[in-house]
Amino acid sequence: MAAHRTDNQNFDIPEAACPPMRLLLIAVLAIGAGVATNRLLYATANQNYVGRIEVDSMTIRAPVDGILQNWEVTEGQVVDPQALLCNIGGQNLNRQLQIQHQEVERLSARLATLKAEVDVKLHEHLSTVESDIYQAELQTAELLQKKYYYELERMAWRDQRESFEKNKSTVNSKTKSGDELDDKLINCMLKEESALNSIEAADAQLEICSTRLEKLQKQKEEMRERVQQAVGLSEIELRYEQSKAELENLELQLSLQKVRAASVGTIANIRRRPGEYVKAGEVLAELFLLDEAYAVADVPTSHSHNFQVEMPVRCRFPNGETRTGVVTHMAIATSKEDEHQNPNGPAIPMRIEQTGALWPKIPIGGQITVIR
């Protein structure tokens, strides 16, 4: 019985409670596992990448050789299109331009004088030539009239001769009437021959008049050019055109000495100081288009499949503000230099442009965090 009680007593004894330290350790481990899981899930859903702010820029170059006279702007200054940036000198173009202006005006006045002289002399010569043409035309008309008269005379004598020839066949040639008819027939033949000779002479004279008229008309057409050559108009016209071309060239060179902005932007990285000699094409400064700032993030190639063009992202700035953006371009290749510089391996640049609220102003090249 005693033994039986002993077993029952052992069976009914409650187990000892878990120590408090063990409970605390279990709770801490559970909380830590939850936090780690949460961070892992957040990191998987929200991957962060380092990005930087960049802007498009335009290079300001010297258009001509010369000495940089002065800068009309300072670094950081916002300029409008066609704003004067600087002046390049070294050539006394203003004085040359003034002299060339005077030369063009002088030649222009000389050209006007010669043209007036040509008109006066041309009028005198044309009056003479036109008078000769008029006389030749009158003579031609008279000759034509004579020719028509001779042709009519010839026709009349021919008809009379033919009539006499018919009558002769019916009259005895040995009679007195026959002799008279022969005399009349011979006279008609001579008169007809004389009319024919007059016609031929008139034709020859008409040919001469026609040739003279052609020469006079050609002389009239060439008269202006001949008078212009006589007074030297062609030479002055050539010199005038050459002077105008030289003037336009000087004006172009003078305009090139004034360097102007091609677009709205901010002046940065001024490389040359006034007084220094610059060559054509040499870089003078840069023009940053700050209003068109964008971000560039280097995404490891192993993560590039997580992004695509027009995908929205978030950008966290150094002041703690977060703004939205959109992926507008992803490079299709990376250089070998990125492989050595990036600890995560080769990366491709991804361009992100602003959407929504304006991004905070930070220096060009400032780092931001791009959140997927």
mmCIF file of C-alpha atoms in Angstrom, residues 60 72-74 76-85 260-267 287-288:
data_model
loop_
_atom_site.group_PDB
_atom_site.id
_atom_site.type_symbol
_atom_site.label_atom_id
_atom_site.label_comp_id
_atom_site.label_asym_id
_atom_site.label_seq_id
_atom_site.Cartn_x
_atom_site.Cartn_y
_atom_site.Cartn_z
ATOM 1 C CA ILE A 60 30.377 77.020 -76.040
ATOM 2 C CA GLU A 72 29.400 89.485 -70.399
ATOM 3 C CA VAL A 73 28.153 86.742 -68.048
ATOM 4 C CA THR A 74 29.341 84.893 -64.934
ATOM 5 C CA GLY A 76 25.778 80.300 -62.588
ATOM 6 C CA GLN A 77 24.023 83.050 -64.537
ATOM 7 C CA VAL A 78 20.900 82.065 -66.457
ATOM 8 C CA VAL A 79 20.887 83.376 -70.032
ATOM 9 C CA ASP A 80 18.270 83.596 -72.778
ATOM 10 C CA PRO A 81 18.698 82.535 -76.411
ATOM 11 C CA GLN A 82 20.952 84.859 -78.435
ATOM 12 C CA ALA A 83 22.213 86.516 -75.247
ATOM 13 C CA LEU A 84 25.723 87.978 -75.659
ATOM 14 C CA LEU A 85 28.222 85.815 -73.758
ATOM 15 C CA ARG A 260 25.925 84.241 -78.211
ATOM 16 C CA ALA A 261 23.892 81.620 -76.377
ATOM 17 C CA ALA A 262 22.147 79.061 -78.528
ATOM 18 C CA SER A 263 19.472 78.229 -75.952
ATOM 19 C CA VAL A 264 18.166 78.984 -72.485
ATOM 20 C CA GLY A 265 20.603 77.680 -69.881
ATOM 21 C CA THR A 266 23.042 78.320 -67.051
ATOM 22 C CA ILE A 267 26.682 79.246 -67.650
ATOM 23 C CA LEU A 287 25.772 75.857 -70.990
ATOM 24 C CA PHE A 288 23.775 73.635 -68.618
#
